[in-house]
Tab-separated table of C-alpha atoms and ligand atoms in Angstrom:
chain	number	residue	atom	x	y	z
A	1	UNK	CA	7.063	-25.152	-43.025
A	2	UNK	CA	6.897	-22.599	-40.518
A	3	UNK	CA	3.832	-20.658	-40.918
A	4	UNK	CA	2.638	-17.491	-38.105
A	5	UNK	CA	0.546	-14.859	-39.071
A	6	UNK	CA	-1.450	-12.296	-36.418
A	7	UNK	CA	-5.031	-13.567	-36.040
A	8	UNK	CA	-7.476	-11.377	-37.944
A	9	UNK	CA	-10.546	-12.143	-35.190
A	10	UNK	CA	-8.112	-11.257	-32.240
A	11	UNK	CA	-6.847	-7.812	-32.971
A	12	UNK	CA	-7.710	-3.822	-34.805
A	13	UNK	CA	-4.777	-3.288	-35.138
A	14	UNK	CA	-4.198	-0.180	-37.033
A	15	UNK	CA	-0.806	0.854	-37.502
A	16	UNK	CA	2.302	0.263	-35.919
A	17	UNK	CA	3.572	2.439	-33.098
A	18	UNK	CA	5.404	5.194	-34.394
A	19	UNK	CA	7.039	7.231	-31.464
A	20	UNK	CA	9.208	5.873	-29.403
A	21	UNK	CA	7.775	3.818	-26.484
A	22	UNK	CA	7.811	5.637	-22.831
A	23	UNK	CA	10.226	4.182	-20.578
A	24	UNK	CA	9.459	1.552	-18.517
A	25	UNK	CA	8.000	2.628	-15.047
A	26	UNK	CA	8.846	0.806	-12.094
A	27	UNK	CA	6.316	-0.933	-9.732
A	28	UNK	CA	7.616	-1.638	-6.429
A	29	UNK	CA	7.164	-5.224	-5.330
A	30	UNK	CA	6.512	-6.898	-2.207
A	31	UNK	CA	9.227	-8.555	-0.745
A	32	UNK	CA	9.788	-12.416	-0.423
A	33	UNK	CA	9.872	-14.223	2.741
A	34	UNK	CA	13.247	-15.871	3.238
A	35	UNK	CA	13.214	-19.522	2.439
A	36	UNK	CA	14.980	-22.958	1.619
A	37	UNK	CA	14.400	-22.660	-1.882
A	38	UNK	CA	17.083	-22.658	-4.169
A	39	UNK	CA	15.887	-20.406	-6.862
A	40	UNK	CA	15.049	-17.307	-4.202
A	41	UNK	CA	14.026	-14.875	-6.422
A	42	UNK	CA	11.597	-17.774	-8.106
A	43	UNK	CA	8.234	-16.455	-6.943
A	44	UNK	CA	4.637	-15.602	-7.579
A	45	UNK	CA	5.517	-12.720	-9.856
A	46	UNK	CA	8.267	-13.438	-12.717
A	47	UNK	CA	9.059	-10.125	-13.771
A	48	UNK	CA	12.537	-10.299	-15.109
A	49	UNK	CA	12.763	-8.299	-18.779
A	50	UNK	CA	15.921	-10.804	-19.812
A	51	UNK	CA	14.833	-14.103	-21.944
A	52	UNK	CA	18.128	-15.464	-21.307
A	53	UNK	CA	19.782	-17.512	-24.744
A	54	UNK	CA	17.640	-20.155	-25.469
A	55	UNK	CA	15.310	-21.125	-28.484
A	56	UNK	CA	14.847	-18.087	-31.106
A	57	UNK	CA	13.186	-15.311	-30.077
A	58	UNK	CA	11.831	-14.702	-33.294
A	59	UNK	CA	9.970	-17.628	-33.415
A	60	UNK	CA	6.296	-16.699	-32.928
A	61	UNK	CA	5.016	-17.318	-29.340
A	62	UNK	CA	8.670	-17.899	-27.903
A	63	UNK	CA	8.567	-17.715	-24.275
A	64	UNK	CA	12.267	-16.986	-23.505
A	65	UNK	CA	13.995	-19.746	-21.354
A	66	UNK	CA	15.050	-18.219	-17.731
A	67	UNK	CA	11.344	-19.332	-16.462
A	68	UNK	CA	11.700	-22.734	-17.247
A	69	UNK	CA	15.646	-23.148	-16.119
A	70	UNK	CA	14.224	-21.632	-12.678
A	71	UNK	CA	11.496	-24.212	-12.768
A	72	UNK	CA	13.778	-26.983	-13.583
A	73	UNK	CA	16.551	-25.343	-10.760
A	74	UNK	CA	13.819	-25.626	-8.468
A	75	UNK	CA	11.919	-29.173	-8.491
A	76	UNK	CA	15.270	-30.847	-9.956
A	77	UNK	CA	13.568	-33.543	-12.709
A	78	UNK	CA	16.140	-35.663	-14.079
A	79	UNK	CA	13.960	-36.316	-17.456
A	80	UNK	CA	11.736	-33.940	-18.942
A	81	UNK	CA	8.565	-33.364	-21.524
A	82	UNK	CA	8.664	-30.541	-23.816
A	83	UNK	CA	5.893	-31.437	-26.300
A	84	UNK	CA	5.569	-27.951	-28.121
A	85	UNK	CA	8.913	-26.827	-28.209
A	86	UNK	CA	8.506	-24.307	-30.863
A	87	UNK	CA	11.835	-23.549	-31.077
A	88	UNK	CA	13.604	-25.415	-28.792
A	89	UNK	CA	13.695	-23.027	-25.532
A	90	UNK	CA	12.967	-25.858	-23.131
A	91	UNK	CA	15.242	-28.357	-25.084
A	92	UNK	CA	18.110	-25.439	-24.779
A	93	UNK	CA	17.367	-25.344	-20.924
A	94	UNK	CA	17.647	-28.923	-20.516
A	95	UNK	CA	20.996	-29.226	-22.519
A	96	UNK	CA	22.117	-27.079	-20.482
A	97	UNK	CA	21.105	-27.934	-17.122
A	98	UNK	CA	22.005	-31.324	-17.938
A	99	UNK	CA	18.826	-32.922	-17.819
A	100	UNK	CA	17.632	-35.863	-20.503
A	101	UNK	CA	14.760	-34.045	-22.359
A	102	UNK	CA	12.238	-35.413	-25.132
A	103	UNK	CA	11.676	-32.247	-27.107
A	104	UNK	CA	9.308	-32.335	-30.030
A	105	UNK	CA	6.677	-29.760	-32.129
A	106	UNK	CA	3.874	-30.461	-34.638
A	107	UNK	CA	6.403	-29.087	-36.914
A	108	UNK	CA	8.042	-32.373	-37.082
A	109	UNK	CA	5.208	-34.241	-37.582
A	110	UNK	CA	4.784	-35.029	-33.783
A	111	UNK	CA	0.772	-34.984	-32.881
A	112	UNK	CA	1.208	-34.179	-28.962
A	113	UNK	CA	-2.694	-34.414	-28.262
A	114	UNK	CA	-2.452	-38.538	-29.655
A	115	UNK	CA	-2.316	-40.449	-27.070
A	116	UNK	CA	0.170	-42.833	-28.432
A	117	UNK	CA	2.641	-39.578	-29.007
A	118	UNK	CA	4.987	-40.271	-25.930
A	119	UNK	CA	5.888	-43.086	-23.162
A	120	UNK	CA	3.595	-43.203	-20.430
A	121	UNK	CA	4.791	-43.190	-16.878
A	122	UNK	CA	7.793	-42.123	-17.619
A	123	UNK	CA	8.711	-38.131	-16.931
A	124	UNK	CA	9.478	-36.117	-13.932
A	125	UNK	CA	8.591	-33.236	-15.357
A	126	UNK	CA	6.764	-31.791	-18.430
A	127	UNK	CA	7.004	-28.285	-20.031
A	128	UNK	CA	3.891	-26.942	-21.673
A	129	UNK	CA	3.742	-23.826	-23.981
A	130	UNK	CA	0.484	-24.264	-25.876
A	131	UNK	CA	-1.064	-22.273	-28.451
A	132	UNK	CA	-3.267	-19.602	-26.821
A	133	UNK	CA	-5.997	-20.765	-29.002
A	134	UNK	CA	-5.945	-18.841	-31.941
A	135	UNK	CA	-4.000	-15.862	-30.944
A	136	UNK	CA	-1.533	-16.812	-33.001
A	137	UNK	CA	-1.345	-19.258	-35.829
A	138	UNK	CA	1.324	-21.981	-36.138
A	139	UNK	CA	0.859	-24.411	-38.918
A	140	UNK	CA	-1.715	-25.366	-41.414
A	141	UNK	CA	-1.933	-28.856	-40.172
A	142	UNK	CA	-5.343	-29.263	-38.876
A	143	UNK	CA	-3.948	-30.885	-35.861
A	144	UNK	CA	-2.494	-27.618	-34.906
A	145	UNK	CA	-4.320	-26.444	-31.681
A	146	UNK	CA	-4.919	-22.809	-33.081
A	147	UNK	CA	-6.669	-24.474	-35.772
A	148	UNK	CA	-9.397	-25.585	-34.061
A	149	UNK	CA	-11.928	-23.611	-35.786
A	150	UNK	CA	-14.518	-22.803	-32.669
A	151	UNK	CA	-13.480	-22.528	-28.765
A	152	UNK	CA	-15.413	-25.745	-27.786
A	153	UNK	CA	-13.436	-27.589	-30.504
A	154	UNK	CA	-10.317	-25.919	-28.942
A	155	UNK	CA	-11.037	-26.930	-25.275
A	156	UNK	CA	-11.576	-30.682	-26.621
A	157	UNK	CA	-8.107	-30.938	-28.095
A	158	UNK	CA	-6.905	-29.197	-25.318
A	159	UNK	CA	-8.134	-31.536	-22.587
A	160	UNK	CA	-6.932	-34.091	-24.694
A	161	UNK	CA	-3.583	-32.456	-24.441
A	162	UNK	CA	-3.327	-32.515	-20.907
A	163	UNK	CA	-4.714	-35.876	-20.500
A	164	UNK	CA	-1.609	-36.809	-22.290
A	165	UNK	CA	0.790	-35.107	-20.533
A	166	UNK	CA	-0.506	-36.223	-17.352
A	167	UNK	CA	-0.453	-39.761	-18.518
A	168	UNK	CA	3.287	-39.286	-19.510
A	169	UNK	CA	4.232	-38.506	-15.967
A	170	UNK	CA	5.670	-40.610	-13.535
A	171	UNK	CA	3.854	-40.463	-10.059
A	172	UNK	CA	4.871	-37.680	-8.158
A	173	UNK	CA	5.581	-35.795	-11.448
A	174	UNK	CA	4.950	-32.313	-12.128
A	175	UNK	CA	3.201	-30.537	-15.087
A	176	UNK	CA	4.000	-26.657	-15.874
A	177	UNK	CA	1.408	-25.014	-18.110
A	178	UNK	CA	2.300	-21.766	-19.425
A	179	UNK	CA	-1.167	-20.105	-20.794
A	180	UNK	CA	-2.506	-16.665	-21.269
A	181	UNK	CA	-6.315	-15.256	-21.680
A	182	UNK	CA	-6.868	-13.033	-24.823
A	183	UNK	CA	-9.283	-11.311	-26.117
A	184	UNK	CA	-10.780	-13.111	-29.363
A	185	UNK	CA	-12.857	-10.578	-31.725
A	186	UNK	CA	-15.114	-13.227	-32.493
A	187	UNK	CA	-15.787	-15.178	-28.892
A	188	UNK	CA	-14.572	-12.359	-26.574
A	189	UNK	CA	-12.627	-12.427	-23.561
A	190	UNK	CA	-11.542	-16.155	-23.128
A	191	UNK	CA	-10.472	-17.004	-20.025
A	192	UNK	CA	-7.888	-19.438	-21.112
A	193	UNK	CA	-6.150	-19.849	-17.256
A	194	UNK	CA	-9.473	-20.879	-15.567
A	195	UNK	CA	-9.703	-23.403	-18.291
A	196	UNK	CA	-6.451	-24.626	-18.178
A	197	UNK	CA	-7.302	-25.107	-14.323
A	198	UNK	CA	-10.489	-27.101	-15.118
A	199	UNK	CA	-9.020	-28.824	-17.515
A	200	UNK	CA	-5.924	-30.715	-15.548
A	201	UNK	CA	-8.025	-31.429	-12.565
A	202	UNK	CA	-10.377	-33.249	-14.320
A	203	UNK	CA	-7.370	-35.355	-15.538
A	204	UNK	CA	-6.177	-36.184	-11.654
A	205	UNK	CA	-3.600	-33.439	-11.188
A	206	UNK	CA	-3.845	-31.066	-8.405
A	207	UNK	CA	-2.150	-27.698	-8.293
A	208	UNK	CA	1.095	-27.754	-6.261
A	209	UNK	CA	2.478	-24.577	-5.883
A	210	UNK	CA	1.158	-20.436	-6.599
A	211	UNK	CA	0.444	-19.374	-9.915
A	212	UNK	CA	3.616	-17.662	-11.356
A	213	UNK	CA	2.013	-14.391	-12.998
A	214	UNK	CA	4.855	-13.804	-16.138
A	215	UNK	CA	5.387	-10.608	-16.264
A	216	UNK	CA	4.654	-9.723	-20.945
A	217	UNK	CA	8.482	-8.065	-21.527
A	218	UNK	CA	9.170	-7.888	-24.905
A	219	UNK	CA	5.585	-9.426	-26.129
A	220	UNK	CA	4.827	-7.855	-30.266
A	221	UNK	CA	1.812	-6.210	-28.931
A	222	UNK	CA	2.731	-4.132	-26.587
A	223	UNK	CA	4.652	-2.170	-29.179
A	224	UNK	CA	1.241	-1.649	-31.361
A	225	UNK	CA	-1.469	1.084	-31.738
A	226	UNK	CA	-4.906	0.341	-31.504
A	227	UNK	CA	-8.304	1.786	-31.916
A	228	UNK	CA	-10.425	0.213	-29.503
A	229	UNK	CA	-10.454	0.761	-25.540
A	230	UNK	CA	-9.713	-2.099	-23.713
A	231	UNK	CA	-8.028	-3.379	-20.883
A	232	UNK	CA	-4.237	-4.143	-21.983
A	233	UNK	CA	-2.996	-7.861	-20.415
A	234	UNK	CA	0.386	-7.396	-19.460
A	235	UNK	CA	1.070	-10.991	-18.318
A	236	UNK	CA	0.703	-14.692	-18.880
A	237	UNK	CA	0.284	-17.320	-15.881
A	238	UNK	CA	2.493	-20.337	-15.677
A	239	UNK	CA	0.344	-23.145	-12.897
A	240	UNK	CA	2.207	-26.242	-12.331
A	241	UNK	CA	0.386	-29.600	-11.253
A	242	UNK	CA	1.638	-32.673	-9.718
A	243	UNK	CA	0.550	-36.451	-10.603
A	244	UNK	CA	-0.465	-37.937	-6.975
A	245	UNK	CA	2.834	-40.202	-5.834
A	246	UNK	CA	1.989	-43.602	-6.415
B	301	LIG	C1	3.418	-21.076	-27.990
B	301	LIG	S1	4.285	-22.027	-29.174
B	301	LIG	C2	5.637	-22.705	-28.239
B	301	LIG	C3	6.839	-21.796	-28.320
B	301	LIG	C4	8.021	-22.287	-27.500
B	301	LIG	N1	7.719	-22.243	-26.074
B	301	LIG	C5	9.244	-21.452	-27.780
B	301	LIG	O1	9.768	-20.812	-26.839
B	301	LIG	O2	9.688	-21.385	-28.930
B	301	LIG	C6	3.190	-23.397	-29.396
B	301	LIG	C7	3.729	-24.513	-30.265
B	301	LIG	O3	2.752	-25.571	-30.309
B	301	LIG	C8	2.898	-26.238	-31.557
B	301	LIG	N2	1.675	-27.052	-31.759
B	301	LIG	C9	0.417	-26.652	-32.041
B	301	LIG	N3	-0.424	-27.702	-32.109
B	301	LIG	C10	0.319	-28.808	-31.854
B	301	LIG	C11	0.022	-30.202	-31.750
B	301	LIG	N4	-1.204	-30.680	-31.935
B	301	LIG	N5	1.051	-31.046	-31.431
B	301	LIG	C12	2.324	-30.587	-31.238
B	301	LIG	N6	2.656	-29.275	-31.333
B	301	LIG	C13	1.669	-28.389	-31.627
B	301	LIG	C14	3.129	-25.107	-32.543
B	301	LIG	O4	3.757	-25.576	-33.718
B	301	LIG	C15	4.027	-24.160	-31.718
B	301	LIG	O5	5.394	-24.401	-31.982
């Protein structure tokens, strides 16, 4: 069963916004060097408002698919990962693109932090949209990363995680993270990127290209009122790592 509800450590929240949002302002951006890629407007900042027609957007945490299809346009796997595929964005991208795509969720009963969960060796590519902790909840299965009850707990299933993605990759492969930091009423600011960093070079990955900084369009909070000050987070960071080629 499909289970979400807003954290009650992360937020204080106290009504939703009632007037009409401003308009979005503008910010100029720098411009991109001309280059051989074939996605050219695939760079360090993904600020595109359109989620293109894949997975449900309703689906708590969906990430909209365009990201991903410019990934996937970009370092041209022919079979990818997509371990937490909530609702299916990746899987949608795949089908489309063409691409051979093992698409599973803890919703069907699939543990991705076992290490026996997937083939080893195997992937060019693997999509990963984890839980921001407990930001937002997913199941009540226990083995549900925002579950974990404490941080440290979190960070062990987490490395555990990408341990197993990594190991799923064929040499040369490439792992895309998508994470965000939040702001956790009960541990504070947690600096989920860095982590996520840590985390995959300590399992033999390296970082292989910039960070994409995903620009938040359309993310629940941004359309809520609260009391406390605080710096608003307007983005999420998506680091891809490569396995070293054979
Ligand atoms: C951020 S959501 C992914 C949303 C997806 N990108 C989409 O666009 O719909 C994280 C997903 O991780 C799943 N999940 C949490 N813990 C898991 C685990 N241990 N194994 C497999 N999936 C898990 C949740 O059920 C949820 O669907």
């Amino acid at each position: 069963m499909m289970h979400s509800a807003i954290n009650p450590f992360y937020s204080a929240r106290i009504e939703p916004r009632r007037e009409t949002p401003a308009p979005g302002r503008y910010a100029k951006l720098p411009l991109a060097p001309v280059n051989g890629s074939p996605v050219p407007h695939l760079t360090s900042l993904y600020h595109f408002d359109a989620a293109g027609e894949y997975g449900d957007r309703g689906y708590p945490g969906n990430c909209g698919g365009n990201l991903i299809r410019d990934l996937l346009r970009f370092f041209r796997p022919t079979t990818v990962l997509d371990p937490m595929t909530g609702s299916g964005t990746c899987r949608d991208v795949c089908r489309e693109l063409g691409i051979q795509c093992w698409s599973s969720d803890l919703h069907q009963d699939v543990d991705a932090c076992s290490p026996s969960a997937f083939p080893r060796g195997t992937f060019d590519f693997c999509w990963l949209h984890p839980p921001y902790w407990r930001q937002k909840l997913y199941t009540d299965d226990s083995r549900d990363l925002s579950r974990t009850p404490t941080l440290e707990a979190f960070l062990e299933r987490y490395r555990q995680l990408i341990a197993n993605c990594a190991e799923s990759l064929a040499a040369g492969g490439r792992l895309a993270i998508l994470m965000g930091d939040y702001c956790d009423r009960g541990a504070g600011f947690v600096p989920l990127v860095y982590h996520t960093k840590r985390l995959a070079f300590d399992a033999g990955l390296r970082q292989c290209c910039t960070d994409i900084i995903r620009f938040g369009h359309g993310a629940s909070s941004s359309r809520k009122v609260y009391r406390s000050a605080f710096i608003p987070g307007l983005h999420d960071v998506c680091t891809v790592f490569e396995k070293q080629p054979g």
